[in-house]
Amino acid sequence: MNLIDYKLLEILETTPEKFPDFEPESIYTPGFCERVNILSQQFHLIMQQIGMGLSVEPLLNNSPQLKAWVEKVQPIISTPAIAKSWNVSLQKLTNNNLLVAQYDLIIEREEQLIAIDWSIQARPPSYQQLLESWQTQLRLFLLLENSNFEPEQIGISYLLVNSKSAPIYHFGYSRQQRERFKQKLEGILSKLPKSEKDVASTTL
């Protein structure tokens, strides 16, 4: 089975000739590209501990930077909800291809399902770039496919905790966006190496 995340979709779109051999153990690495330094890893680990109800005060007291980031996220994670799911992996199987996306937090309300991503990225891409990215579009698509909500009832918010104002980029969804993404995804999967094209169905 081929595990495909947004990074591999980017490769297929831009430089398909560099697409690695399909070896599940080597082609899929959980997490996001900005989580490459120790401080970032510590922040995401602390957020997971908060999600499990564990005390993190001793850790935060030893790191003013981590404490400041957690304080910026606190209003969002404290939002009333029917259910909250932390550190979630959502998937969709398309024949021999398993589409995968990671989410820091998913908040379920009565008529709304919102995915939350917190990042220490200091210089974010533009709103339009982030909206059109495989990262955002795949997350929205899989969030919808794994829920009972209508497209207009779901969304994703990015919280950039390392910026001075901690801006939030929020993106809604629609049936039209879903259909456009499906067509784009079919085209990208058609770029799979010849040996994989025969098993990569365009039925999504």
mmCIF file of C-alpha atoms in Angstrom:
data_model
loop_
_atom_site.group_PDB
_atom_site.id
_atom_site.type_symbol
_atom_site.label_atom_id
_atom_site.label_comp_id
_atom_site.label_asym_id
_atom_site.label_seq_id
_atom_site.Cartn_x
_atom_site.Cartn_y
_atom_site.Cartn_z
ATOM 1 C CA MET A 1 0.000 0.000 0.000
ATOM 2 C CA ASN A 2 1.270 3.473 -0.904
ATOM 3 C CA LEU A 3 1.053 6.138 1.798
ATOM 4 C CA ILE A 4 0.733 9.595 0.260
ATOM 5 C CA ASP A 5 0.759 12.870 2.177
ATOM 6 C CA TYR A 6 0.781 16.450 0.942
ATOM 7 C CA LYS A 7 4.573 16.522 0.538
ATOM 8 C CA LEU A 8 4.470 13.668 -1.938
ATOM 9 C CA LEU A 9 1.621 15.304 -3.827
ATOM 10 C CA GLU A 10 3.797 18.422 -4.132
ATOM 11 C CA ILE A 11 6.605 16.312 -5.591
ATOM 12 C CA LEU A 12 4.249 14.646 -8.055
ATOM 13 C CA GLU A 13 2.996 18.039 -9.191
ATOM 14 C CA THR A 14 6.343 19.816 -9.546
ATOM 15 C CA THR A 15 9.026 17.174 -10.147
ATOM 16 C CA PRO A 16 7.405 13.777 -10.747
ATOM 17 C CA GLU A 17 10.705 12.398 -12.052
ATOM 18 C CA LYS A 18 12.096 12.766 -8.529
ATOM 19 C CA PHE A 19 9.256 10.834 -6.954
ATOM 20 C CA PRO A 20 10.835 8.070 -4.841
ATOM 21 C CA ASP A 21 10.165 4.376 -5.254
ATOM 22 C CA PHE A 22 7.005 3.305 -3.493
ATOM 23 C CA GLU A 23 8.313 1.906 -0.232
ATOM 24 C CA PRO A 24 5.904 2.709 2.631
ATOM 25 C CA GLU A 25 8.641 2.598 5.240
ATOM 26 C CA SER A 26 10.687 5.242 3.461
ATOM 27 C CA ILE A 27 8.313 7.583 1.634
ATOM 28 C CA TYR A 28 6.062 8.646 4.490
ATOM 29 C CA THR A 29 7.240 10.708 7.430
ATOM 30 C CA PRO A 30 4.532 11.942 9.841
ATOM 31 C CA GLY A 31 4.486 15.582 10.795
ATOM 32 C CA PHE A 32 4.975 18.859 9.015
ATOM 33 C CA CYS A 33 7.979 20.460 7.397
ATOM 34 C CA GLU A 34 8.308 23.261 9.964
ATOM 35 C CA ARG A 35 8.815 20.793 12.809
ATOM 36 C CA VAL A 36 12.511 20.440 12.233
ATOM 37 C CA ASN A 37 14.004 21.920 15.352
ATOM 38 C CA ILE A 38 13.979 20.828 18.944
ATOM 39 C CA LEU A 39 11.975 23.784 20.273
ATOM 40 C CA SER A 40 9.217 23.167 17.757
ATOM 41 C CA GLN A 41 9.097 19.481 18.637
ATOM 42 C CA GLN A 42 8.883 20.375 22.319
ATOM 43 C CA PHE A 43 5.979 22.738 21.651
ATOM 44 C CA HIS A 44 3.956 20.127 19.791
ATOM 45 C CA LEU A 45 4.732 17.537 22.477
ATOM 46 C CA ILE A 46 3.529 19.911 25.204
ATOM 47 C CA MET A 47 0.320 20.563 23.262
ATOM 48 C CA GLN A 48 -0.280 16.820 23.041
ATOM 49 C CA GLN A 49 0.247 16.520 26.814
ATOM 50 C CA ILE A 50 -2.266 19.314 27.383
ATOM 51 C CA GLY A 51 -4.710 17.418 25.192
ATOM 52 C CA MET A 52 -4.279 14.352 27.410
ATOM 53 C CA GLY A 53 -4.974 16.420 30.506
ATOM 54 C CA LEU A 54 -1.426 16.220 31.835
ATOM 55 C CA SER A 55 0.213 18.978 33.841
ATOM 56 C CA VAL A 56 2.794 20.939 31.869
ATOM 57 C CA GLU A 57 3.413 23.811 34.268
ATOM 58 C CA PRO A 58 6.934 22.683 35.283
ATOM 59 C CA LEU A 59 7.941 22.525 31.636
ATOM 60 C CA LEU A 60 6.459 25.927 30.830
ATOM 61 C CA ASN A 61 8.087 27.552 33.854
ATOM 62 C CA ASN A 62 11.469 26.504 32.482
ATOM 63 C CA SER A 63 10.824 27.975 29.038
ATOM 64 C CA PRO A 64 9.316 31.458 28.661
ATOM 65 C CA GLN A 65 9.133 30.958 24.879
ATOM 66 C CA LEU A 66 7.078 27.772 25.109
ATOM 67 C CA LYS A 67 4.878 29.361 27.773
ATOM 68 C CA ALA A 68 4.172 32.354 25.530
ATOM 69 C CA TRP A 69 3.189 30.084 22.632
ATOM 70 C CA VAL A 70 0.877 27.987 24.789
ATOM 71 C CA GLU A 71 -0.814 31.130 26.099
ATOM 72 C CA LYS A 72 -1.564 32.194 22.516
ATOM 73 C CA VAL A 73 -3.194 28.839 21.774
ATOM 74 C CA GLN A 74 -5.151 28.649 25.048
ATOM 75 C CA PRO A 75 -8.235 30.645 23.933
ATOM 76 C CA ILE A 76 -8.744 28.291 20.992
ATOM 77 C CA ILE A 77 -8.226 25.000 22.805
ATOM 78 C CA SER A 78 -10.579 26.220 25.539
ATOM 79 C CA THR A 79 -13.424 26.768 23.066
ATOM 80 C CA PRO A 80 -16.605 24.894 24.145
ATOM 81 C CA ALA A 81 -17.275 21.888 21.936
ATOM 82 C CA ILE A 82 -19.115 18.590 21.726
ATOM 83 C CA ALA A 83 -15.815 16.793 21.199
ATOM 84 C CA LYS A 84 -12.121 17.566 20.766
ATOM 85 C CA SER A 85 -9.655 15.192 19.125
ATOM 86 C CA TRP A 86 -5.928 15.836 19.492
ATOM 87 C CA ASN A 87 -3.062 14.787 17.235
ATOM 88 C CA VAL A 88 -5.317 13.111 14.678
ATOM 89 C CA SER A 89 -4.383 11.240 11.518
ATOM 90 C CA LEU A 90 -7.133 10.972 8.889
ATOM 91 C CA GLN A 91 -6.974 8.720 5.853
ATOM 92 C CA LYS A 92 -8.784 7.746 2.674
ATOM 93 C CA LEU A 93 -8.011 4.633 0.688
ATOM 94 C CA THR A 94 -8.035 4.928 -3.084
ATOM 95 C CA ASN A 95 -7.263 1.440 -4.333
ATOM 96 C CA ASN A 96 -3.568 0.981 -3.610
ATOM 97 C CA ASN A 97 -3.061 4.579 -2.437
ATOM 98 C CA LEU A 98 -3.715 5.721 1.124
ATOM 99 C CA LEU A 99 -4.074 9.499 1.391
ATOM 100 C CA VAL A 100 -2.970 10.695 4.827
ATOM 101 C CA ALA A 101 -3.114 14.022 6.670
ATOM 102 C CA GLN A 102 -2.227 15.067 10.215
ATOM 103 C CA TYR A 103 -4.169 17.497 12.433
ATOM 104 C CA ASP A 104 -3.106 19.080 15.709
ATOM 105 C CA LEU A 105 -6.687 19.405 16.930
ATOM 106 C CA ILE A 106 -10.185 18.806 15.556
ATOM 107 C CA ILE A 107 -13.060 20.611 17.273
ATOM 108 C CA GLU A 108 -16.599 19.319 16.761
ATOM 109 C CA ARG A 109 -19.581 21.528 17.420
ATOM 110 C CA GLU A 110 -23.251 20.971 16.659
ATOM 111 C CA GLU A 111 -23.112 22.190 13.088
ATOM 112 C CA GLN A 112 -19.409 22.771 12.552
ATOM 113 C CA LEU A 113 -16.198 20.775 12.349
ATOM 114 C CA ILE A 114 -12.969 22.771 12.545
ATOM 115 C CA ALA A 115 -9.401 21.521 12.255
ATOM 116 C CA ILE A 116 -6.732 23.520 14.091
ATOM 117 C CA ASP A 117 -3.054 23.689 13.191
ATOM 118 C CA TRP A 118 -0.555 25.537 15.359
ATOM 119 C CA SER A 119 2.800 26.394 13.910
ATOM 120 C CA ILE A 120 5.915 28.225 15.075
ATOM 121 C CA GLN A 121 6.552 29.316 11.503
ATOM 122 C CA ALA A 122 7.626 32.943 11.769
ATOM 123 C CA ARG A 123 7.117 34.048 8.152
ATOM 124 C CA PRO A 124 3.908 32.477 6.823
ATOM 125 C CA PRO A 125 3.020 32.230 3.154
ATOM 126 C CA SER A 126 0.323 34.506 1.854
ATOM 127 C CA TYR A 127 -3.317 33.715 2.560
ATOM 128 C CA GLN A 128 -3.866 32.649 -1.051
ATOM 129 C CA GLN A 129 -0.762 30.452 -1.149
ATOM 130 C CA LEU A 130 -1.800 28.663 2.019
ATOM 131 C CA LEU A 131 -5.354 28.215 0.744
ATOM 132 C CA GLU A 132 -4.229 26.672 -2.542
ATOM 133 C CA SER A 133 -1.507 24.497 -1.034
ATOM 134 C CA TRP A 134 -1.739 20.717 -1.049
ATOM 135 C CA GLN A 135 -1.343 20.889 2.723
ATOM 136 C CA THR A 136 -4.597 22.809 3.180
ATOM 137 C CA GLN A 137 -6.609 21.225 0.388
ATOM 138 C CA LEU A 138 -5.758 17.640 1.361
ATOM 139 C CA ARG A 139 -6.597 18.353 4.993
ATOM 140 C CA LEU A 140 -9.981 19.852 4.098
ATOM 141 C CA PHE A 141 -10.764 16.979 1.740
ATOM 142 C CA LEU A 142 -9.920 14.247 4.271
ATOM 143 C CA LEU A 143 -11.683 16.102 7.076
ATOM 144 C CA LEU A 144 -14.856 16.055 5.010
ATOM 145 C CA GLU A 145 -14.461 12.471 3.819
ATOM 146 C CA ASN A 146 -14.085 11.231 7.396
ATOM 147 C CA SER A 147 -17.105 13.073 8.804
ATOM 148 C CA ASN A 148 -20.869 13.306 8.454
ATOM 149 C CA PHE A 149 -20.769 17.062 7.943
ATOM 150 C CA GLU A 150 -21.609 18.988 4.793
ATOM 151 C CA PRO A 151 -18.715 20.740 2.994
ATOM 152 C CA GLU A 152 -19.930 24.161 4.106
ATOM 153 C CA GLN A 153 -19.832 23.028 7.741
ATOM 154 C CA ILE A 154 -16.113 22.251 7.903
ATOM 155 C CA GLY A 155 -12.995 24.395 7.928
ATOM 156 C CA ILE A 156 -9.389 24.646 9.015
ATOM 157 C CA SER A 157 -7.618 27.353 11.020
ATOM 158 C CA TYR A 158 -3.875 27.954 11.178
ATOM 159 C CA LEU A 159 -2.576 29.656 14.310
ATOM 160 C CA LEU A 160 0.919 31.107 13.845
ATOM 161 C CA VAL A 161 2.071 31.345 17.443
ATOM 162 C CA ASN A 162 5.537 32.711 16.663
ATOM 163 C CA SER A 163 4.279 35.896 15.028
ATOM 164 C CA LYS A 164 3.840 39.015 17.137
ATOM 165 C CA SER A 165 0.098 39.189 16.636
ATOM 166 C CA ALA A 166 -0.409 35.401 16.347
ATOM 167 C CA PRO A 167 -2.600 35.730 13.255
ATOM 168 C CA ILE A 168 -5.179 33.104 12.471
ATOM 169 C CA TYR A 169 -5.754 32.052 8.868
ATOM 170 C CA HIS A 170 -9.155 30.400 8.526
ATOM 171 C CA PHE A 171 -10.402 28.560 5.450
ATOM 172 C CA GLY A 172 -13.910 27.311 4.875
ATOM 173 C CA TYR A 173 -14.951 24.683 2.347
ATOM 174 C CA SER A 174 -17.600 24.087 -0.295
ATOM 175 C CA ARG A 175 -18.904 21.372 -2.571
ATOM 176 C CA GLN A 176 -17.306 23.149 -5.533
ATOM 177 C CA GLN A 177 -13.888 23.169 -3.838
ATOM 178 C CA ARG A 178 -14.194 19.452 -3.150
ATOM 179 C CA GLU A 179 -14.983 18.662 -6.777
ATOM 180 C CA ARG A 180 -12.095 20.816 -8.034
ATOM 181 C CA PHE A 181 -9.723 19.097 -5.625
ATOM 182 C CA LYS A 182 -10.871 15.637 -6.714
ATOM 183 C CA GLN A 183 -10.178 16.501 -10.349
ATOM 184 C CA LYS A 184 -6.757 17.926 -9.499
ATOM 185 C CA LEU A 185 -5.931 14.891 -7.371
ATOM 186 C CA GLU A 186 -6.876 12.526 -10.182
ATOM 187 C CA GLY A 187 -4.520 14.383 -12.496
ATOM 188 C CA ILE A 188 -1.667 14.257 -10.004
ATOM 189 C CA LEU A 189 -2.106 10.552 -9.293
ATOM 190 C CA SER A 190 -1.885 9.950 -13.027
ATOM 191 C CA LYS A 191 1.772 11.004 -12.731
ATOM 192 C CA LEU A 192 2.591 7.989 -10.594
ATOM 193 C CA PRO A 193 5.369 5.756 -11.952
ATOM 194 C CA LYS A 194 4.177 3.442 -14.727
ATOM 195 C CA SER A 195 4.142 0.397 -12.495
ATOM 196 C CA GLU A 196 1.681 2.180 -10.191
ATOM 197 C CA LYS A 197 -0.607 3.790 -12.751
ATOM 198 C CA ASP A 198 -2.458 0.568 -13.381
ATOM 199 C CA VAL A 199 -3.630 0.372 -9.775
ATOM 200 C CA ALA A 200 -4.236 4.090 -9.156
ATOM 201 C CA SER A 201 -7.954 4.454 -9.793
ATOM 202 C CA THR A 202 -9.446 7.849 -10.543
ATOM 203 C CA THR A 203 -12.501 6.902 -8.484
ATOM 204 C CA LEU A 204 -12.095 9.026 -5.339
#
